[in-house]
JSON list of C-alpha atoms in Angstrom, two decimals:
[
{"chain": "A", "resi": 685, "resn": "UNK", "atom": "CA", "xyz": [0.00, 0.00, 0.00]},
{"chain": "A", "resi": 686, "resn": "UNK", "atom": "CA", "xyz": [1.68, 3.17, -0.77]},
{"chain": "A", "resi": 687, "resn": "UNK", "atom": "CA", "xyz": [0.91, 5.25, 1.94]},
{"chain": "A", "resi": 688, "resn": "UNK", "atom": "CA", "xyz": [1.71, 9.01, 2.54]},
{"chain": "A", "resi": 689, "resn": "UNK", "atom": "CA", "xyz": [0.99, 11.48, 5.41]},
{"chain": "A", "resi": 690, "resn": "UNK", "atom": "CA", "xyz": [0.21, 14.19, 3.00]},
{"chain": "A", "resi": 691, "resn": "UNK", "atom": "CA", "xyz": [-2.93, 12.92, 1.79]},
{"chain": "A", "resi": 692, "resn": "UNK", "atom": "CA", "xyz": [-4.76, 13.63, 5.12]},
{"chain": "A", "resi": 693, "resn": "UNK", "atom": "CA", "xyz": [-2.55, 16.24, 6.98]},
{"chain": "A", "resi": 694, "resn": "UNK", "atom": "CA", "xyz": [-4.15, 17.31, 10.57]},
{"chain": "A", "resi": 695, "resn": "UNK", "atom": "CA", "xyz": [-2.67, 20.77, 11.56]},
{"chain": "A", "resi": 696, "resn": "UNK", "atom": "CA", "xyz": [-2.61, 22.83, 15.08]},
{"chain": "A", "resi": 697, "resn": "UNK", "atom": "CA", "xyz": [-2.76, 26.76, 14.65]},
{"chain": "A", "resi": 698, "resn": "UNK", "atom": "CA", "xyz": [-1.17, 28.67, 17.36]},
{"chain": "A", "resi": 699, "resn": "UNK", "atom": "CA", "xyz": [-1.61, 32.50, 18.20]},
{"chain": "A", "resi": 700, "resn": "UNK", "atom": "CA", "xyz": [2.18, 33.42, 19.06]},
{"chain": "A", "resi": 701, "resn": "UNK", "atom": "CA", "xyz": [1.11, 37.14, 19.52]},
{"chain": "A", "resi": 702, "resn": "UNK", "atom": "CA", "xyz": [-0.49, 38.65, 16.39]},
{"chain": "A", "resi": 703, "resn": "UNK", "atom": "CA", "xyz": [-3.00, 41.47, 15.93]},
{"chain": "A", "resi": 704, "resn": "UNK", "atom": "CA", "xyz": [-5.21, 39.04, 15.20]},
{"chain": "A", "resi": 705, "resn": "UNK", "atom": "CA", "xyz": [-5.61, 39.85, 11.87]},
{"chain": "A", "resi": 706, "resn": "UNK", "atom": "CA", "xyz": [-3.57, 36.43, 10.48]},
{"chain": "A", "resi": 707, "resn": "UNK", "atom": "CA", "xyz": [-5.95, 34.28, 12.88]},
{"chain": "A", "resi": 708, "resn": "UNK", "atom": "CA", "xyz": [-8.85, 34.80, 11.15]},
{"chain": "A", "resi": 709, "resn": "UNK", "atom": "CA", "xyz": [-7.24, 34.44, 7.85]},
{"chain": "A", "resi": 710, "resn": "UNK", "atom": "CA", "xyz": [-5.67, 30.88, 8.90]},
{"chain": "A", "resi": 711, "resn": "UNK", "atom": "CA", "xyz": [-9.70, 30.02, 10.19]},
{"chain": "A", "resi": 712, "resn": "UNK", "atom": "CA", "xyz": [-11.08, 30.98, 6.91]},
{"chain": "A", "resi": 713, "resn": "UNK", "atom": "CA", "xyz": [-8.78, 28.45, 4.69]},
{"chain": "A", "resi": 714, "resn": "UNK", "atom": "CA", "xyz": [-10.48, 26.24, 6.70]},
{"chain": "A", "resi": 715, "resn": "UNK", "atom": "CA", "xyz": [-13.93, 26.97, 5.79]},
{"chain": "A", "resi": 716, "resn": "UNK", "atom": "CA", "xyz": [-16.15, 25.84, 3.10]},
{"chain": "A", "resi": 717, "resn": "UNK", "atom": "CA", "xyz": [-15.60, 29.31, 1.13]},
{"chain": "A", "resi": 718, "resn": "UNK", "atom": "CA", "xyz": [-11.47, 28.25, 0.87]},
{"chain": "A", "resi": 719, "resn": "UNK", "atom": "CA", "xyz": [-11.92, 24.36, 1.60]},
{"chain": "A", "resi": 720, "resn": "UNK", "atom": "CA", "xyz": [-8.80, 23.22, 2.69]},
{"chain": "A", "resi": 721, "resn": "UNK", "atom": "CA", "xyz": [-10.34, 20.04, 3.58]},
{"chain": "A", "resi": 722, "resn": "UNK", "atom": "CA", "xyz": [-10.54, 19.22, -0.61]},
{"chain": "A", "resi": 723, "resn": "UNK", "atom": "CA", "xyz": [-6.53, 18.29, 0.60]},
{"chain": "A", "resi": 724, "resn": "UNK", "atom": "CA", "xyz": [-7.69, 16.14, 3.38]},
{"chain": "A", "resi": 725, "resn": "UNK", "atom": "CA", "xyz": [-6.61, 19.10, 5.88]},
{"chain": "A", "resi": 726, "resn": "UNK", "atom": "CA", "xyz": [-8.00, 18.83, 9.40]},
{"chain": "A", "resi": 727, "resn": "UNK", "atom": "CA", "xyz": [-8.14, 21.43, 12.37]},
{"chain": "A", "resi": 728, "resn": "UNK", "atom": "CA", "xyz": [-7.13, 19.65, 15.54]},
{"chain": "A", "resi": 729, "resn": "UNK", "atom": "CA", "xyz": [-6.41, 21.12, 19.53]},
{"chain": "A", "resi": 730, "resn": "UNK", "atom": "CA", "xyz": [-4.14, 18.08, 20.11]},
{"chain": "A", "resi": 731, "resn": "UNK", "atom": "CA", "xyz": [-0.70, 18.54, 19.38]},
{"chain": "A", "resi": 732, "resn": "UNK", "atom": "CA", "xyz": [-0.15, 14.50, 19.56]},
{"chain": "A", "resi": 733, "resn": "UNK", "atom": "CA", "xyz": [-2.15, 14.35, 16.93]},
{"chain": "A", "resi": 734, "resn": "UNK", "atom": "CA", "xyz": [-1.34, 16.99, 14.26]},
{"chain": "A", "resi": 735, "resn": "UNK", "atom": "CA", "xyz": [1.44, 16.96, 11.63]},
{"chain": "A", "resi": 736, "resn": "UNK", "atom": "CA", "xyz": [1.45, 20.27, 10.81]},
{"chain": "A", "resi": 737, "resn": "UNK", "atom": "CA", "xyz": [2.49, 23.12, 12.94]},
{"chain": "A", "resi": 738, "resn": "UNK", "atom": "CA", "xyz": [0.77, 26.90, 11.79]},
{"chain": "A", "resi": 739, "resn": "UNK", "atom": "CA", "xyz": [2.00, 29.67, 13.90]},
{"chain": "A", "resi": 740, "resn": "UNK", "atom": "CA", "xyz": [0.92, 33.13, 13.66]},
{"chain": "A", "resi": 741, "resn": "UNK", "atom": "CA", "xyz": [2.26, 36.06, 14.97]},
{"chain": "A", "resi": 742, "resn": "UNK", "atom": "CA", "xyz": [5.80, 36.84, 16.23]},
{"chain": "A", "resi": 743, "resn": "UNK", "atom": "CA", "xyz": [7.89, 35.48, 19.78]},
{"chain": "A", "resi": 744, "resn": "UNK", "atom": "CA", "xyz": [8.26, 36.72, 23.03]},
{"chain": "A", "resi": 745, "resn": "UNK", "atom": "CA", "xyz": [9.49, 35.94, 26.39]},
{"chain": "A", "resi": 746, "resn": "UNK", "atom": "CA", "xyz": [5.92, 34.93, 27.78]},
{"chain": "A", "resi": 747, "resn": "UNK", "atom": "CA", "xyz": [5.03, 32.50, 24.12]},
{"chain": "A", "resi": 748, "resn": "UNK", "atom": "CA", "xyz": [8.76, 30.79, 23.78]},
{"chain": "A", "resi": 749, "resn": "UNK", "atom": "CA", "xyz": [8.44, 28.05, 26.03]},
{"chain": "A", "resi": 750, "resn": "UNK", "atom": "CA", "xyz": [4.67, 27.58, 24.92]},
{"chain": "A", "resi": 751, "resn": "UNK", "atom": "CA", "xyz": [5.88, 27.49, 21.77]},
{"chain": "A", "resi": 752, "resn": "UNK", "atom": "CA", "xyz": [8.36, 25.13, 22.27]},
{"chain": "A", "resi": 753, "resn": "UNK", "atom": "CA", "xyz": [5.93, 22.86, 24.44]},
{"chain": "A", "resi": 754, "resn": "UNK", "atom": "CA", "xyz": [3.36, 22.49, 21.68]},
{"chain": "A", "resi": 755, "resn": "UNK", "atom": "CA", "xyz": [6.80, 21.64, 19.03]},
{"chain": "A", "resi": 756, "resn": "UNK", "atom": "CA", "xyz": [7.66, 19.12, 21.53]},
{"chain": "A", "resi": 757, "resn": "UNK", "atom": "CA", "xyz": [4.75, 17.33, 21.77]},
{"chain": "A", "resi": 758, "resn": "UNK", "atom": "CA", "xyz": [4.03, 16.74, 18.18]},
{"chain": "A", "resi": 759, "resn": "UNK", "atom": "CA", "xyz": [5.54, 13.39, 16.58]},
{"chain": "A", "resi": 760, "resn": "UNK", "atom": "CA", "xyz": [7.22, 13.06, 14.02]},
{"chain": "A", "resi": 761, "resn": "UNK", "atom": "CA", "xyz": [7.50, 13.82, 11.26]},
{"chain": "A", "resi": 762, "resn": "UNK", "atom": "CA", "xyz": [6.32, 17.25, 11.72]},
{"chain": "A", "resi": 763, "resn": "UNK", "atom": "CA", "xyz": [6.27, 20.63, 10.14]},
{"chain": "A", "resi": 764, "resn": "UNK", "atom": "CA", "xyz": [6.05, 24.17, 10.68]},
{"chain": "A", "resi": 765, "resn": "UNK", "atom": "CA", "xyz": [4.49, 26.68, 8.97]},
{"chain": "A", "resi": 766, "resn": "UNK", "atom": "CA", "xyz": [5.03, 30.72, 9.49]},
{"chain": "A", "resi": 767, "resn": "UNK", "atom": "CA", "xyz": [2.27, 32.28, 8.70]},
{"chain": "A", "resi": 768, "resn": "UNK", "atom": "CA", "xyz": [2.19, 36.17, 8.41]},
{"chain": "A", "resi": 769, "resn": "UNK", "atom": "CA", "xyz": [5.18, 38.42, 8.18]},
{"chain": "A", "resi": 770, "resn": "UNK", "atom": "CA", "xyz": [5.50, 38.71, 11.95]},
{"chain": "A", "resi": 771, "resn": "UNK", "atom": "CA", "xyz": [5.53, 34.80, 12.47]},
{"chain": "A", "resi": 772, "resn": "UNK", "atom": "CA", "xyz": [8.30, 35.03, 9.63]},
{"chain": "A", "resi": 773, "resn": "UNK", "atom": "CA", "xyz": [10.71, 37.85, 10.91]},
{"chain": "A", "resi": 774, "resn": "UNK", "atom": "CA", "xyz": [8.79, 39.56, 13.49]},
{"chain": "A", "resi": 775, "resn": "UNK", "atom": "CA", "xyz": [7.87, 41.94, 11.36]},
{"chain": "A", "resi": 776, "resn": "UNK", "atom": "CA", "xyz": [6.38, 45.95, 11.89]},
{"chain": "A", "resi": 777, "resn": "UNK", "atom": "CA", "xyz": [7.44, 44.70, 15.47]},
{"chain": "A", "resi": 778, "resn": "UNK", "atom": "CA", "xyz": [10.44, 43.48, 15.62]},
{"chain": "A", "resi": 779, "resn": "UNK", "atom": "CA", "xyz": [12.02, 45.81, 17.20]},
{"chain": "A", "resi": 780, "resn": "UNK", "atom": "CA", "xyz": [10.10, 46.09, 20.17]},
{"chain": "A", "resi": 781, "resn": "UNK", "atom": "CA", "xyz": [11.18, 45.59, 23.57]},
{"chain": "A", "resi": 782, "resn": "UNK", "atom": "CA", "xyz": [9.37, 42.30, 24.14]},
{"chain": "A", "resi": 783, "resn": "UNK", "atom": "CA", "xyz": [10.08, 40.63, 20.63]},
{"chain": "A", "resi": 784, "resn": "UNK", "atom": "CA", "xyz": [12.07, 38.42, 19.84]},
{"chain": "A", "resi": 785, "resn": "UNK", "atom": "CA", "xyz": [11.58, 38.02, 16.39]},
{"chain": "A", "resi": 786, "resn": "UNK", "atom": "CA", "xyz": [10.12, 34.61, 14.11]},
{"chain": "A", "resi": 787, "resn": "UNK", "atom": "CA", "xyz": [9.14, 31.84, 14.89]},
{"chain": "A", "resi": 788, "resn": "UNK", "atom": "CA", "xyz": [12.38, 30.42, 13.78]},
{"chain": "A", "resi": 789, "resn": "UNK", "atom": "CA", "xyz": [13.60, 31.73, 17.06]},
{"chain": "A", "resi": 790, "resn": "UNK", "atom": "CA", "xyz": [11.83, 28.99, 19.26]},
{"chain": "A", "resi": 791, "resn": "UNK", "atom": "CA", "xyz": [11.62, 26.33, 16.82]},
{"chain": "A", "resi": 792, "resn": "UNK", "atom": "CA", "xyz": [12.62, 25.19, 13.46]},
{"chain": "A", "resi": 793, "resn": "UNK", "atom": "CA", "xyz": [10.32, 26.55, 10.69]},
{"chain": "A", "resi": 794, "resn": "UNK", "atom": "CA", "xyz": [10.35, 24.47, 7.38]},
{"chain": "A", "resi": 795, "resn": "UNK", "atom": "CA", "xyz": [7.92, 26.81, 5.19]},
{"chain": "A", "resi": 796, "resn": "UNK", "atom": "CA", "xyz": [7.52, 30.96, 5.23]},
{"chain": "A", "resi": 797, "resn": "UNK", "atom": "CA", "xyz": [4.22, 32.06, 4.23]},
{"chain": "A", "resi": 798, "resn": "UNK", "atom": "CA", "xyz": [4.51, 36.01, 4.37]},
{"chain": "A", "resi": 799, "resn": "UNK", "atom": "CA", "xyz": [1.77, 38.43, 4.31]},
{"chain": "A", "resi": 800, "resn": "UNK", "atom": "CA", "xyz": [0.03, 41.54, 6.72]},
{"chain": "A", "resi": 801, "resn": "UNK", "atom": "CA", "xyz": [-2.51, 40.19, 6.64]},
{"chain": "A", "resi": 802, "resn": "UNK", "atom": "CA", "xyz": [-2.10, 36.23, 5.20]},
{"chain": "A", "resi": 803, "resn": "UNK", "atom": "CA", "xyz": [-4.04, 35.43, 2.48]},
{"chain": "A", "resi": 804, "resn": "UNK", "atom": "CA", "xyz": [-6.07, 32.11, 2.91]},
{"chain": "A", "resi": 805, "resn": "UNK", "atom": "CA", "xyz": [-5.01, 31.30, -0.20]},
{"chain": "A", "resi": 806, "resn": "UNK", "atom": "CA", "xyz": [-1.36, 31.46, 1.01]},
{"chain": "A", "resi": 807, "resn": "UNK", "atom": "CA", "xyz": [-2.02, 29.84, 4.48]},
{"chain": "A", "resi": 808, "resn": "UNK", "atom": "CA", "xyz": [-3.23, 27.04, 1.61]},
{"chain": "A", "resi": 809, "resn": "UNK", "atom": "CA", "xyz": [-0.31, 26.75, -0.93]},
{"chain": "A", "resi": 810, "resn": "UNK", "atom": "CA", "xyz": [1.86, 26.74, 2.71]},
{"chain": "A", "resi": 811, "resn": "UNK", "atom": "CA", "xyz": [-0.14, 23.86, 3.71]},
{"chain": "A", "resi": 812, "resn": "UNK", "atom": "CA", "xyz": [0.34, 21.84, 0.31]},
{"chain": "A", "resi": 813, "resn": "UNK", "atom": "CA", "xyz": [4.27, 22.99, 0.49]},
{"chain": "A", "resi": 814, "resn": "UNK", "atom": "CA", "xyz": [4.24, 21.47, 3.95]},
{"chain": "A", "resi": 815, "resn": "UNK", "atom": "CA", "xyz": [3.06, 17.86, 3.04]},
{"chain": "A", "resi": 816, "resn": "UNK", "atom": "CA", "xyz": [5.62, 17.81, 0.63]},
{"chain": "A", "resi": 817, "resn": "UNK", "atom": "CA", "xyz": [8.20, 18.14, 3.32]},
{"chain": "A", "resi": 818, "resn": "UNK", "atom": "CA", "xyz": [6.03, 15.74, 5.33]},
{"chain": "A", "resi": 819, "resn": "UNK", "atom": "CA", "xyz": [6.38, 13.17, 2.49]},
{"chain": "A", "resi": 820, "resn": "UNK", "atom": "CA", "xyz": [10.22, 13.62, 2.46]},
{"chain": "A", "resi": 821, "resn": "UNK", "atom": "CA", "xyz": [10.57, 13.26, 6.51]},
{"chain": "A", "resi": 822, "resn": "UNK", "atom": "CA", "xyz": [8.57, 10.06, 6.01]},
{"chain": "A", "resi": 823, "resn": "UNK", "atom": "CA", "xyz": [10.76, 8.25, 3.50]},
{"chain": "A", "resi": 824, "resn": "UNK", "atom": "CA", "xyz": [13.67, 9.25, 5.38]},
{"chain": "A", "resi": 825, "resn": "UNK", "atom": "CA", "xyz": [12.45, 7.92, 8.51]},
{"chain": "A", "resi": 826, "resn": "UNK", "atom": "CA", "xyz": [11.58, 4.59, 6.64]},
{"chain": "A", "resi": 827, "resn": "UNK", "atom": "CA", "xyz": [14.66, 4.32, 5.19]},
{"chain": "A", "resi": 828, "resn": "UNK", "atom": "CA", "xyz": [16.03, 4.26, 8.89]},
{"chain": "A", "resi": 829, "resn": "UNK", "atom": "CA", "xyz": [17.13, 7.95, 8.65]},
{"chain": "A", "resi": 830, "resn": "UNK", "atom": "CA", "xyz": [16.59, 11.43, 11.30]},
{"chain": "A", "resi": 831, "resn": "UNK", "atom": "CA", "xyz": [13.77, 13.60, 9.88]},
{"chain": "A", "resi": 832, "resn": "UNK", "atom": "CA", "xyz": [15.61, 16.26, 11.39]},
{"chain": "A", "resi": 833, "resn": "UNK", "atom": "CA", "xyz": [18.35, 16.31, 8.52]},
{"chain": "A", "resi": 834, "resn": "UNK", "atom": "CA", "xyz": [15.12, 17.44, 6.10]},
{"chain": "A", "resi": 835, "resn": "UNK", "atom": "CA", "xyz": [13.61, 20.92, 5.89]},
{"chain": "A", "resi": 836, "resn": "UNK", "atom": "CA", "xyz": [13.85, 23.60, 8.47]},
{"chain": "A", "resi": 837, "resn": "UNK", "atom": "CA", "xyz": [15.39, 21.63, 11.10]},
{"chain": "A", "resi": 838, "resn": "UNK", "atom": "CA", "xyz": [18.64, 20.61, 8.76]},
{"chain": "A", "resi": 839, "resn": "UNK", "atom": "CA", "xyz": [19.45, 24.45, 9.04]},
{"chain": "A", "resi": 840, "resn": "UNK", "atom": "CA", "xyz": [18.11, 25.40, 12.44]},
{"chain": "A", "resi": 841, "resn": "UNK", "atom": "CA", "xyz": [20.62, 27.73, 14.41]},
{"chain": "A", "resi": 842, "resn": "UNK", "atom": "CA", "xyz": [18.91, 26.84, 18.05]},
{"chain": "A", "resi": 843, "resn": "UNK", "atom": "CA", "xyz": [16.81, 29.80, 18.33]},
{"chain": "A", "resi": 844, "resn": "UNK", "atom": "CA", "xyz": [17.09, 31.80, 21.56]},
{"chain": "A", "resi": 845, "resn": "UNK", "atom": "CA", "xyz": [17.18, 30.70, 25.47]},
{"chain": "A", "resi": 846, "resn": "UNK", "atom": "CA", "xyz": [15.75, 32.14, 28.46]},
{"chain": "A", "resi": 847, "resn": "UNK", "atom": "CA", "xyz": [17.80, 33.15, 31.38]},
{"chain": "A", "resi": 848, "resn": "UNK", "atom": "CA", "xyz": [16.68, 32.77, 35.01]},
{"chain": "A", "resi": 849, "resn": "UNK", "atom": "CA", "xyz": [15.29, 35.57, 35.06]},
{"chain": "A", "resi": 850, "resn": "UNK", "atom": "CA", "xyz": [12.81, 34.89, 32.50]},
{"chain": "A", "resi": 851, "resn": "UNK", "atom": "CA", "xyz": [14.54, 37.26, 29.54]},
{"chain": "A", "resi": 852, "resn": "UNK", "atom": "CA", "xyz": [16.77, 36.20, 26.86]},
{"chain": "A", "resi": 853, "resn": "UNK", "atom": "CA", "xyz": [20.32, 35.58, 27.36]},
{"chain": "A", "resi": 854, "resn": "UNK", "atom": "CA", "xyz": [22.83, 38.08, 25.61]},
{"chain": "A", "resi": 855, "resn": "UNK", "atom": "CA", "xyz": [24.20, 36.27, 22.82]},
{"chain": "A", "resi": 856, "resn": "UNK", "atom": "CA", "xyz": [27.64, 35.32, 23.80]},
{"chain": "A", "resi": 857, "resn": "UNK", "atom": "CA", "xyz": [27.54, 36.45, 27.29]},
{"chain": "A", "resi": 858, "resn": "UNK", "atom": "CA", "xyz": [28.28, 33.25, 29.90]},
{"chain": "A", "resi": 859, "resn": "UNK", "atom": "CA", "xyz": [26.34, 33.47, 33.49]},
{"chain": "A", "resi": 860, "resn": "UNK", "atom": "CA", "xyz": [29.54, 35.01, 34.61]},
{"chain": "A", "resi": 861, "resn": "UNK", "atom": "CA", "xyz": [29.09, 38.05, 32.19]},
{"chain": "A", "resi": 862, "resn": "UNK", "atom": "CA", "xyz": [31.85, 36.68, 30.01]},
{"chain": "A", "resi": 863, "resn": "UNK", "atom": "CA", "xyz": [32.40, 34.62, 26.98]},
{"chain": "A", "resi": 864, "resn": "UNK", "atom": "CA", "xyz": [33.15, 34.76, 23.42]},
{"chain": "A", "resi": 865, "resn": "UNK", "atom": "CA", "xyz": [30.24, 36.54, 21.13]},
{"chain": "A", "resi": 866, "resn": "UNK", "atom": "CA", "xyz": [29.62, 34.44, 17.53]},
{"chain": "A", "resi": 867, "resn": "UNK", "atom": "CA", "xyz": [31.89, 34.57, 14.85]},
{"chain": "A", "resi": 868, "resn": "UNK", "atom": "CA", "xyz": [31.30, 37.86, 12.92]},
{"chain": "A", "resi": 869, "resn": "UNK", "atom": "CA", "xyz": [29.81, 39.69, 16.12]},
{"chain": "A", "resi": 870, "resn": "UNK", "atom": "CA", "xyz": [30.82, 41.29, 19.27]},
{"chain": "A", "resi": 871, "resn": "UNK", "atom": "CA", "xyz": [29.68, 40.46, 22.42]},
{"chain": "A", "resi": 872, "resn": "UNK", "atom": "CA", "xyz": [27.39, 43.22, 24.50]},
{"chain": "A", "resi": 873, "resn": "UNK", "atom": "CA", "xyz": [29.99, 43.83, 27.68]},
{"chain": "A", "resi": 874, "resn": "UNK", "atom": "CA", "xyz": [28.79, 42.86, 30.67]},
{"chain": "A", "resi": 875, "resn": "UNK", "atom": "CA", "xyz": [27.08, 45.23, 33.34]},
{"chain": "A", "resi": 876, "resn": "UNK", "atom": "CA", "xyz": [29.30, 47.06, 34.92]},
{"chain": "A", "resi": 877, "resn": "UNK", "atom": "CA", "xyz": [31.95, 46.58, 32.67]},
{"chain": "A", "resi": 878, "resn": "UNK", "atom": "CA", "xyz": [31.92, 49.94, 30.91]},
{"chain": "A", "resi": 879, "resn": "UNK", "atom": "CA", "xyz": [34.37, 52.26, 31.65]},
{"chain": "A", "resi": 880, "resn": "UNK", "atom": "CA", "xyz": [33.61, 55.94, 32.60]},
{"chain": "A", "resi": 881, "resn": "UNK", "atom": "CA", "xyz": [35.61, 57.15, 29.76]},
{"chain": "A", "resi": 882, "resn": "UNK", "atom": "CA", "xyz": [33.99, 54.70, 27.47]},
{"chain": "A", "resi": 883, "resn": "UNK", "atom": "CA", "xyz": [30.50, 56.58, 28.46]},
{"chain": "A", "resi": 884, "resn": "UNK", "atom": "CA", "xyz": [32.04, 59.97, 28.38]},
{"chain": "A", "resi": 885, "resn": "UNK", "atom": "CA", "xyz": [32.74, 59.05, 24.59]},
{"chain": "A", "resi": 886, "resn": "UNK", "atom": "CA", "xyz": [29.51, 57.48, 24.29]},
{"chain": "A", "resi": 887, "resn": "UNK", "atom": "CA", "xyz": [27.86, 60.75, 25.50]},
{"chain": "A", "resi": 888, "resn": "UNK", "atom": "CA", "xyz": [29.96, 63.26, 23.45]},
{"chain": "A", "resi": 889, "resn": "UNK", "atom": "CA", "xyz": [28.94, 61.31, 20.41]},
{"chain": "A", "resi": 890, "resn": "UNK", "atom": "CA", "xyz": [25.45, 61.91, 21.10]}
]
């Protein structure tokens, strides 16, 4: 029997922290108007039992962890869709205070559907992109093989962690304040660290 999990995909939407406006967009490819059910598509609560990840809206220090939980629990072979330009990059709010950015920065993220607000039609073609990567993590896991080594999670970077505190940890910066920063960037100096002349320079410049 040839048997593939893209012929009756089950997804699980998530609100990361949108305006709301991507929600209803993702709701309405699922009703009769759009019909994503002509691909077999069904809505589920249950992240055991869903293949298909759609996340909406961007990261922050309160969603991360749920995020991650709802990732977590899904089996695989899974995937993850982005849906909406602030689920993608973080978009007109990225550089807010509390945002961290994409979803990429919780969890891997194997298709980008952009948009302010998502078309349905989009949140569709995503959908049908993402059961082709479904069909791909299947044969490799088959064959014996890590589904992680196919789509989003081949590339992943490791997204962001959470200090003790509850905030992000400066990139590069050890719980000791020191460390080395990535190749290509310099690490933030730790509190305390700057030098009164360094902020006498940093205020003339202003």
């Amino acid at each position: 029997m040839d048997h593939k999990m893209s012929r009756s995909p089950w997804v699980i939407h998530y609100d990361g922290s949108s305006c709301n406006g991507c929600d209803i967009e993702v709701l309405a490819s699922l009703t009769p108007l759009f019909d994503a059910e002509r691909f077999g598509v069904v809505n589920t609560g249950n992240p055991k039992h869903a293949d298909i990840f759609l996340v909406t809206g961007s990261v922050n220090a309160q969603n991360l962890p749920v995020v991650r939980q709802i990732y977590n629990q899904m089996l695989e072979p899974k995937c993850v869709v982005a849906c909406g330009i602030c689920a993608c990059s973080g978009g007109v709010f990225r550089d807010a205070y509390n945002v961290i950015g994409g979803v990429d920065r919780a969890i891997p993220v194997d298709v980008y559907a952009p948009g302010c607000a998502i078309r349905p039609e989009t949140v569709i073609d995503a959908i049908v992109e993402a059961c082709g990567i479904l069909d791909q993590k299947e044969a490799v896991m088959r064959a014996g093989g890590d589904p992680l080594t196919v789509g989003g999670a081949a590339t992943w970077d490791g997204g962001v962690e959470l200090g003790e505190d509850g905030f992000v940890a400066a990139a590069g910066v050890g719980a000791d304040g020191a460390g080395d920063a990535p190749a290509g960037k310099s690490a933030a100096p730790a509190a305390g660290d700057a030098s009164a002349e360094t902020l006498a320079a940093a205020k003339e410049a202003e």
